[in-house]
CSV table of C-alpha atoms in Angstrom, one decimal:
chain,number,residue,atom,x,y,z
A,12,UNK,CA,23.6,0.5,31.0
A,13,UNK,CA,21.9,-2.8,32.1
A,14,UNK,CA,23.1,-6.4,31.3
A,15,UNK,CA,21.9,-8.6,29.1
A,16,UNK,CA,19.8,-10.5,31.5
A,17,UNK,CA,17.7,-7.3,32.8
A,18,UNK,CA,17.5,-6.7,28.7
A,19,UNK,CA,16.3,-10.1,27.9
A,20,UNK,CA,13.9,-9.6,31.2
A,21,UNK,CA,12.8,-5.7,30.3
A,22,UNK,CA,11.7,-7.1,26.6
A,23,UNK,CA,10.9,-10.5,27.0
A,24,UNK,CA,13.9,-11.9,24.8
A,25,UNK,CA,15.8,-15.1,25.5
A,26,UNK,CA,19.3,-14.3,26.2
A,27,UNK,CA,20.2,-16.9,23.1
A,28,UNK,CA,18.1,-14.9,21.1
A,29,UNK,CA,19.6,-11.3,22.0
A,30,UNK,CA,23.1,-13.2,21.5
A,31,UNK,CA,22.0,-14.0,18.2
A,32,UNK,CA,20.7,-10.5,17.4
A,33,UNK,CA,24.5,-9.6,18.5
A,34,UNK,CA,26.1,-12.1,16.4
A,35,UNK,CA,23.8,-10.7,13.0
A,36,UNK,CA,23.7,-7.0,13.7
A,37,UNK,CA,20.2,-6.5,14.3
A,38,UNK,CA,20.9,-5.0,17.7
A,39,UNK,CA,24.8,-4.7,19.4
A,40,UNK,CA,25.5,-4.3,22.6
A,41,UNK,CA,27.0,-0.9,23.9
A,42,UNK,CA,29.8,-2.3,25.4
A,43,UNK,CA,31.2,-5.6,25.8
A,44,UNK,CA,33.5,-6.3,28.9
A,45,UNK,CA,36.7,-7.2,27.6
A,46,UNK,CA,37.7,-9.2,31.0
A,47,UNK,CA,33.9,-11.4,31.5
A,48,UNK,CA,32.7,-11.0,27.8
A,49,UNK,CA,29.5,-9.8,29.5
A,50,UNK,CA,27.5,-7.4,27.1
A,51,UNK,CA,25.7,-4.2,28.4
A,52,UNK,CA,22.8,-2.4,26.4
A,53,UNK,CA,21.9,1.4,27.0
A,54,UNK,CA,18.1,1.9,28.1
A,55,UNK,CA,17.5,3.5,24.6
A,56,UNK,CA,18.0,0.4,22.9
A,57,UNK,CA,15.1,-1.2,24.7
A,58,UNK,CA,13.0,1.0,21.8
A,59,UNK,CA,14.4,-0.5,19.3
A,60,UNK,CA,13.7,-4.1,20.6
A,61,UNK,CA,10.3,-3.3,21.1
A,62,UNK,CA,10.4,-2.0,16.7
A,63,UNK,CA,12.1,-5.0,16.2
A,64,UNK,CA,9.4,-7.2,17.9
A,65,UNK,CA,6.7,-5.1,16.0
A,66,UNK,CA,8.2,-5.7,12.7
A,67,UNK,CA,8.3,-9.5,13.5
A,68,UNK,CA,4.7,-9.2,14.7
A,69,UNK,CA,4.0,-7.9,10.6
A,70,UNK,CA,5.7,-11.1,9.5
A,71,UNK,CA,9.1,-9.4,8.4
A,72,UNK,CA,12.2,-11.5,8.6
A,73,UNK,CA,15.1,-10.5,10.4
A,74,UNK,CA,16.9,-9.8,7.4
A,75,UNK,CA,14.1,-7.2,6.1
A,76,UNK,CA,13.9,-6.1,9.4
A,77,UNK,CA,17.6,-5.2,9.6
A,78,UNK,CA,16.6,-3.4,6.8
A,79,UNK,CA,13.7,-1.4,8.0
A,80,UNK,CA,15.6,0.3,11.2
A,81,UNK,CA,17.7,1.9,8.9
A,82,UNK,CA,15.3,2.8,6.1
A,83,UNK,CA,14.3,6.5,5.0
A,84,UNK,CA,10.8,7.1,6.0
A,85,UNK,CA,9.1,7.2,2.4
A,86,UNK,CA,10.9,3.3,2.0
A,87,UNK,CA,9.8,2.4,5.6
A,88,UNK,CA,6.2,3.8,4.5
A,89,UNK,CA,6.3,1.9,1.4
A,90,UNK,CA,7.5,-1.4,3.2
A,91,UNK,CA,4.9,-1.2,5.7
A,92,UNK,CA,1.6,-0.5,3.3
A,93,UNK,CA,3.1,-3.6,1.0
A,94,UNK,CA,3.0,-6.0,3.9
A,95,UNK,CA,0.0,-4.6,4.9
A,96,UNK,CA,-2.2,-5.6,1.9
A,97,UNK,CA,-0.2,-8.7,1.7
A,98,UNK,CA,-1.9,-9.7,5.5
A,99,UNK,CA,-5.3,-8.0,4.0
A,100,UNK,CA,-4.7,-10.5,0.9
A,101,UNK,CA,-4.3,-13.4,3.5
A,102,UNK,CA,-7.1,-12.7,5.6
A,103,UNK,CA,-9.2,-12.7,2.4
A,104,UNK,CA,-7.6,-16.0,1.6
A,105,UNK,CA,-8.3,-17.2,5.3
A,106,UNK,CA,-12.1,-16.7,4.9
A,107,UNK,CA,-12.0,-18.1,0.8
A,108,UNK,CA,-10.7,-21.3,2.3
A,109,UNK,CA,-13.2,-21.3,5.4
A,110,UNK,CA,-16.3,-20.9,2.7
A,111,UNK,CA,-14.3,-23.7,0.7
A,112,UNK,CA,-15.0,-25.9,4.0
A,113,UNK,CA,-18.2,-25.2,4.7
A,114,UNK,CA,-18.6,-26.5,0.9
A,115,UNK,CA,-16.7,-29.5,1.6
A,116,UNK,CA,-18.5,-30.0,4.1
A,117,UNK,CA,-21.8,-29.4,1.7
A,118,UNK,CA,-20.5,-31.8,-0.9
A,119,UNK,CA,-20.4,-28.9,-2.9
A,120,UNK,CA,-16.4,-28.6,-3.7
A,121,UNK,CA,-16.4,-31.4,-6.3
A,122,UNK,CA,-19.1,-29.3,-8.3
A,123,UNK,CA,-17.7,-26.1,-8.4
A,124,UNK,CA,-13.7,-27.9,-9.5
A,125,UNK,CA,-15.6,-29.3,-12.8
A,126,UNK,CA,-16.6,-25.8,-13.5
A,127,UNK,CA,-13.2,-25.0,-14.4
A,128,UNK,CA,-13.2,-26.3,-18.1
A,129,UNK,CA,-9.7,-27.2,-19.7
A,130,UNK,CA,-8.9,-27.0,-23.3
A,131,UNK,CA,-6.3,-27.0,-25.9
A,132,UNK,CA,-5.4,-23.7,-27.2
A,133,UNK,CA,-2.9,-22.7,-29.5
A,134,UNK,CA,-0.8,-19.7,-27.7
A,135,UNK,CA,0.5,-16.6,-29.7
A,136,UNK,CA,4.3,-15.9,-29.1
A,137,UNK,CA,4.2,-13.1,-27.0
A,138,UNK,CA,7.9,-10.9,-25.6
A,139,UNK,CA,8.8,-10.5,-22.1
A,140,UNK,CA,11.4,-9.0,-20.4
A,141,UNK,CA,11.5,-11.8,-17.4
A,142,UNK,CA,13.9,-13.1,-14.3
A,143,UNK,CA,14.9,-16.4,-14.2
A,144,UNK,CA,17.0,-18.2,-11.1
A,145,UNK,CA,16.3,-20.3,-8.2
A,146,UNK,CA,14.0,-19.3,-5.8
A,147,UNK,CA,11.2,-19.6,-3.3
A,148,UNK,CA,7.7,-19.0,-4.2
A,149,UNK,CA,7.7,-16.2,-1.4
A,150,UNK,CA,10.5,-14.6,-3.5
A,151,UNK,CA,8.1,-13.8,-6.3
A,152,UNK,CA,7.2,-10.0,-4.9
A,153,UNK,CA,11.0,-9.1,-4.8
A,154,UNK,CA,11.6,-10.6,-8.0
A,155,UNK,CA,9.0,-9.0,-9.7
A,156,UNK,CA,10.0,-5.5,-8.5
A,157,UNK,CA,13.5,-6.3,-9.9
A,158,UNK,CA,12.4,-6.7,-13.1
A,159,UNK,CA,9.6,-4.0,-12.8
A,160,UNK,CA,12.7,-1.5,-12.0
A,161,UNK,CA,14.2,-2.7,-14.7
A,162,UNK,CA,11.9,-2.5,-17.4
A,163,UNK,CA,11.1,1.2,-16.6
A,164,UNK,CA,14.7,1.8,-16.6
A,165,UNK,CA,14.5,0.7,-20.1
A,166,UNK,CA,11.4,2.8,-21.3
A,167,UNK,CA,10.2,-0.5,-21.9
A,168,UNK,CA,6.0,-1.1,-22.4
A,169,UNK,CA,4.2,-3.7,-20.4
A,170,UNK,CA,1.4,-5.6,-22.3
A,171,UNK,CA,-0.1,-7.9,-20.3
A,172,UNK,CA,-0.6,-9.5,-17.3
A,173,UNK,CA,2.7,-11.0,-15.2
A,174,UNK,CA,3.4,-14.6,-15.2
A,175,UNK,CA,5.8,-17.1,-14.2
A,176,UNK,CA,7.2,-20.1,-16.1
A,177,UNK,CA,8.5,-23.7,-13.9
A,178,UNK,CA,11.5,-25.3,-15.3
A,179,UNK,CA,12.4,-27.9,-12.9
A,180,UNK,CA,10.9,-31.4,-13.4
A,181,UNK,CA,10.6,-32.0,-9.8
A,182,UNK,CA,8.9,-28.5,-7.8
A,183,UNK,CA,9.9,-27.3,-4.7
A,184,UNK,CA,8.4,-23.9,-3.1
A,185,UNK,CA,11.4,-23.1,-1.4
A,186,UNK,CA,13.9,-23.6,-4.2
A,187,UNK,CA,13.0,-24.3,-8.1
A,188,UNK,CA,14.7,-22.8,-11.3
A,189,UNK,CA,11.4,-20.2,-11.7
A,190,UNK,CA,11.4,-17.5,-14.5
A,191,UNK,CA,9.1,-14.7,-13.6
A,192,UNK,CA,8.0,-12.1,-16.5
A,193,UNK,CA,6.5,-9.3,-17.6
A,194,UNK,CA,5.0,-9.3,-21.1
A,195,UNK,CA,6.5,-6.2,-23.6
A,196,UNK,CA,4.5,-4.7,-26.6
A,197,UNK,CA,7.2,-5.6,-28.6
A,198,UNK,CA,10.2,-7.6,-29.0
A,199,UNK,CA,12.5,-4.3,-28.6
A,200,UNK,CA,14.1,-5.2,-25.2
A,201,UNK,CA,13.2,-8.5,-24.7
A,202,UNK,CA,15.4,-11.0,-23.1
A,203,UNK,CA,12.9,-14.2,-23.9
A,204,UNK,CA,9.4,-15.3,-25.0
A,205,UNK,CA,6.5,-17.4,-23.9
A,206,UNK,CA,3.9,-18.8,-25.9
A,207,UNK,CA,4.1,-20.0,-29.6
A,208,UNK,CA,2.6,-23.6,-29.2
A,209,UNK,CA,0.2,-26.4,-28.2
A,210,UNK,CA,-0.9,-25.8,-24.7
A,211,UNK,CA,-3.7,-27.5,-22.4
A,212,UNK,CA,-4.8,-24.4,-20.2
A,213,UNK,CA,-7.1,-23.9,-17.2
A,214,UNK,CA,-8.3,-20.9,-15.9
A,215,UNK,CA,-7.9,-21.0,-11.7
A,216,UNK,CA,-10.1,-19.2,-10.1
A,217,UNK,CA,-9.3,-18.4,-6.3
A,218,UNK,CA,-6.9,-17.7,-4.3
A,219,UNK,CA,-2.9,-19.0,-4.4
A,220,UNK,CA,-3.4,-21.7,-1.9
A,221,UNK,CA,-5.5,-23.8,-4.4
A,222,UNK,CA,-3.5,-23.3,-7.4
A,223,UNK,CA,-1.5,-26.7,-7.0
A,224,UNK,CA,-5.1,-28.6,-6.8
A,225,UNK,CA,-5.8,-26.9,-10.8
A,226,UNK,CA,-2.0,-27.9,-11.6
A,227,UNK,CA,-2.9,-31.5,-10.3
A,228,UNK,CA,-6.0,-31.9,-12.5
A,229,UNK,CA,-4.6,-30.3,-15.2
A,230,UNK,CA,-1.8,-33.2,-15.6
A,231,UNK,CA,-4.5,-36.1,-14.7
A,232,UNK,CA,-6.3,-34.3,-17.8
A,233,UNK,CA,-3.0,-34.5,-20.1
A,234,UNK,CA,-2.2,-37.8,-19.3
A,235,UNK,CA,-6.0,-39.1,-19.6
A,236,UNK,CA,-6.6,-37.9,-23.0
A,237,UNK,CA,-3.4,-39.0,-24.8
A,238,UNK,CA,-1.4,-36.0,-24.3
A,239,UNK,CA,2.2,-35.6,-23.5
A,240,UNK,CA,3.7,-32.7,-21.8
A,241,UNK,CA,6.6,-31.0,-24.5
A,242,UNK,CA,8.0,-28.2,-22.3
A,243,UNK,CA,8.3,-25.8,-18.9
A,244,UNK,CA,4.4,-24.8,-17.9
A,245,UNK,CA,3.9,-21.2,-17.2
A,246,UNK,CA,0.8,-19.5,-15.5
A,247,UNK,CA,-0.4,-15.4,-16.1
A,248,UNK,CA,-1.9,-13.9,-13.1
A,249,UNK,CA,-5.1,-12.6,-15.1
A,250,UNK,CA,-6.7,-10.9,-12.2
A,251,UNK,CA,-4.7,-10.5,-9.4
A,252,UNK,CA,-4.7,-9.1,-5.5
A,253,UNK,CA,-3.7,-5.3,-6.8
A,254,UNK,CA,-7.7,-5.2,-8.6
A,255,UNK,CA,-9.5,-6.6,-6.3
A,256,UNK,CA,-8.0,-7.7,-2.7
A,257,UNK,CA,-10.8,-10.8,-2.5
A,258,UNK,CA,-8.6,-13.8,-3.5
A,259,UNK,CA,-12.7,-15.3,-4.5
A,260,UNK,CA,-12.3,-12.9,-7.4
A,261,UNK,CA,-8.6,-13.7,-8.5
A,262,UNK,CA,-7.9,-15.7,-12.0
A,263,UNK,CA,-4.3,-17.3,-12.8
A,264,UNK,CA,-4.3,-19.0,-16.3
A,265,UNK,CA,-2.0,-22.3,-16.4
A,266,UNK,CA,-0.5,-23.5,-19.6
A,267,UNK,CA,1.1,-26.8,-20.0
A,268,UNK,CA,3.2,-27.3,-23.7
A,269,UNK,CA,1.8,-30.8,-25.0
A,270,UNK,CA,1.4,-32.6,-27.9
A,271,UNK,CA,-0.7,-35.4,-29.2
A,272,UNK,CA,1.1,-39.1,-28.0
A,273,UNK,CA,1.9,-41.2,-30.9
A,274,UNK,CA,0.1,-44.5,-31.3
């Protein structure tokens, strides 16, 4: 056994944050001294710092990470090729945003925003099985794999792409009342609808990290052309990361509910 100083010195861990790995059960000591409180850690255990590390190198929480060590290998496998096309999505994103620089830079980004044309539609009514409760905009991929459990569960049929409807007035990534859904063939099964009205829409095209620019304009638009919002906008993920990894080639479609203002 060594102490928790030679630990936090074999694996490059501060002592604070070894105690805190103690205190959540990410990694317990072997034996704790019942006299000093000092805490001792077997040799073995040094491997599983080093996972641990790894893990947090992939940009797993500690909390998912908790879970991986004691994951089967076919869940571990699945984890790990998930994250990995999220960082291949991101590195995609990375080098979308760089080009959008260089046309900043150009003069050219002005141009290429006016290209996205918005216009009133009206929606068809369309079922979904979807999710609703408050969470982060990271929470998205868990959520959706709820409900994605769920509806095959069900022997329900997916028709459609995914989307996600914003109830809160006021939005906040890291906590908002979100609904996330998954559009059904028919109403069999259905716990809720989207559609069925006025809507101003605009078709993003890009990657995630622009989308609150296209939600921006699209309100300036509703408000400059004597439109009033009537109801929670929603977006469908037209073309998504799982066709084509190249966020360039990714299309979200936002709805806003409106109607005419009087006078």
């Amino acid at each position: 056994m060594i102490t928790i100083g030679k630990m936090s010195q074999a694996c490059q861990l501060s002592v604070k944050t070894l105690r805190w790995y103690d205190q959540t059960g990410l990694l317990k000591p072997v034996h704790i001294d019942e006299k000093t409180g000092f805490r001792y850690y077997s040799l073995d255990q040094i491997d599983r710092v080093i996972l641990i590390k790894r893990y947090k190198r992939f940009g797993f929480s500690l909390e998912e990470i908790a879970s991986l060590l004691e994951a089967e290998e076919d869940s571990l496998t699945a984890s790990l090729s998930r994250k990995k096309r999220e960082l291949e999505a991101q590195i995609l994103e990375l080098q979308q945003i760089s080009a959008e620089m260089g046309k900043f830079l150009k003069k050219e980004t002005e141009k290429n925003i006016m290209s996205e044309e918005i216009t009133i539609v009206e929606t068809t009514e369309m079922p979904v099985y979807g999710l609703r409760q408050h969470m982060a905009v990271k929470d998205f991929g868990t959520a959706f794999g709820t409900i994605f459990e769920q509806v095959a569960k069900d022997h329900l049929q997916p028709a459609g792409p995914t989307g996600a409807r914003y109830y809160d007035e006021e939005f906040n990534r890291e906590d908002s009342d979100i609904e996330v859904f998954i559009p059904l063939a028919s109403k069999e099964g259905a716990n809720a609808s989207v559609g069925g009205m006025t809507c101003a829409k605009l078709t993003h095209k890009g990657g995630y990290s622009t989308l609150d620019e296209s939600y921006a304009r699209l309100v300036k638009w509703i408000e400059e052309n004597g439109y009033q919002t009537t109801g929670a906008p929603y977006e469908l993920y037209v073309k998504t990361g799982y066709e084509n990894p190249n966020p360039a080639t990714w299309e979200t479609d936002i709805y806003f509910p409106v109607e005419k203002t009087q006078g």
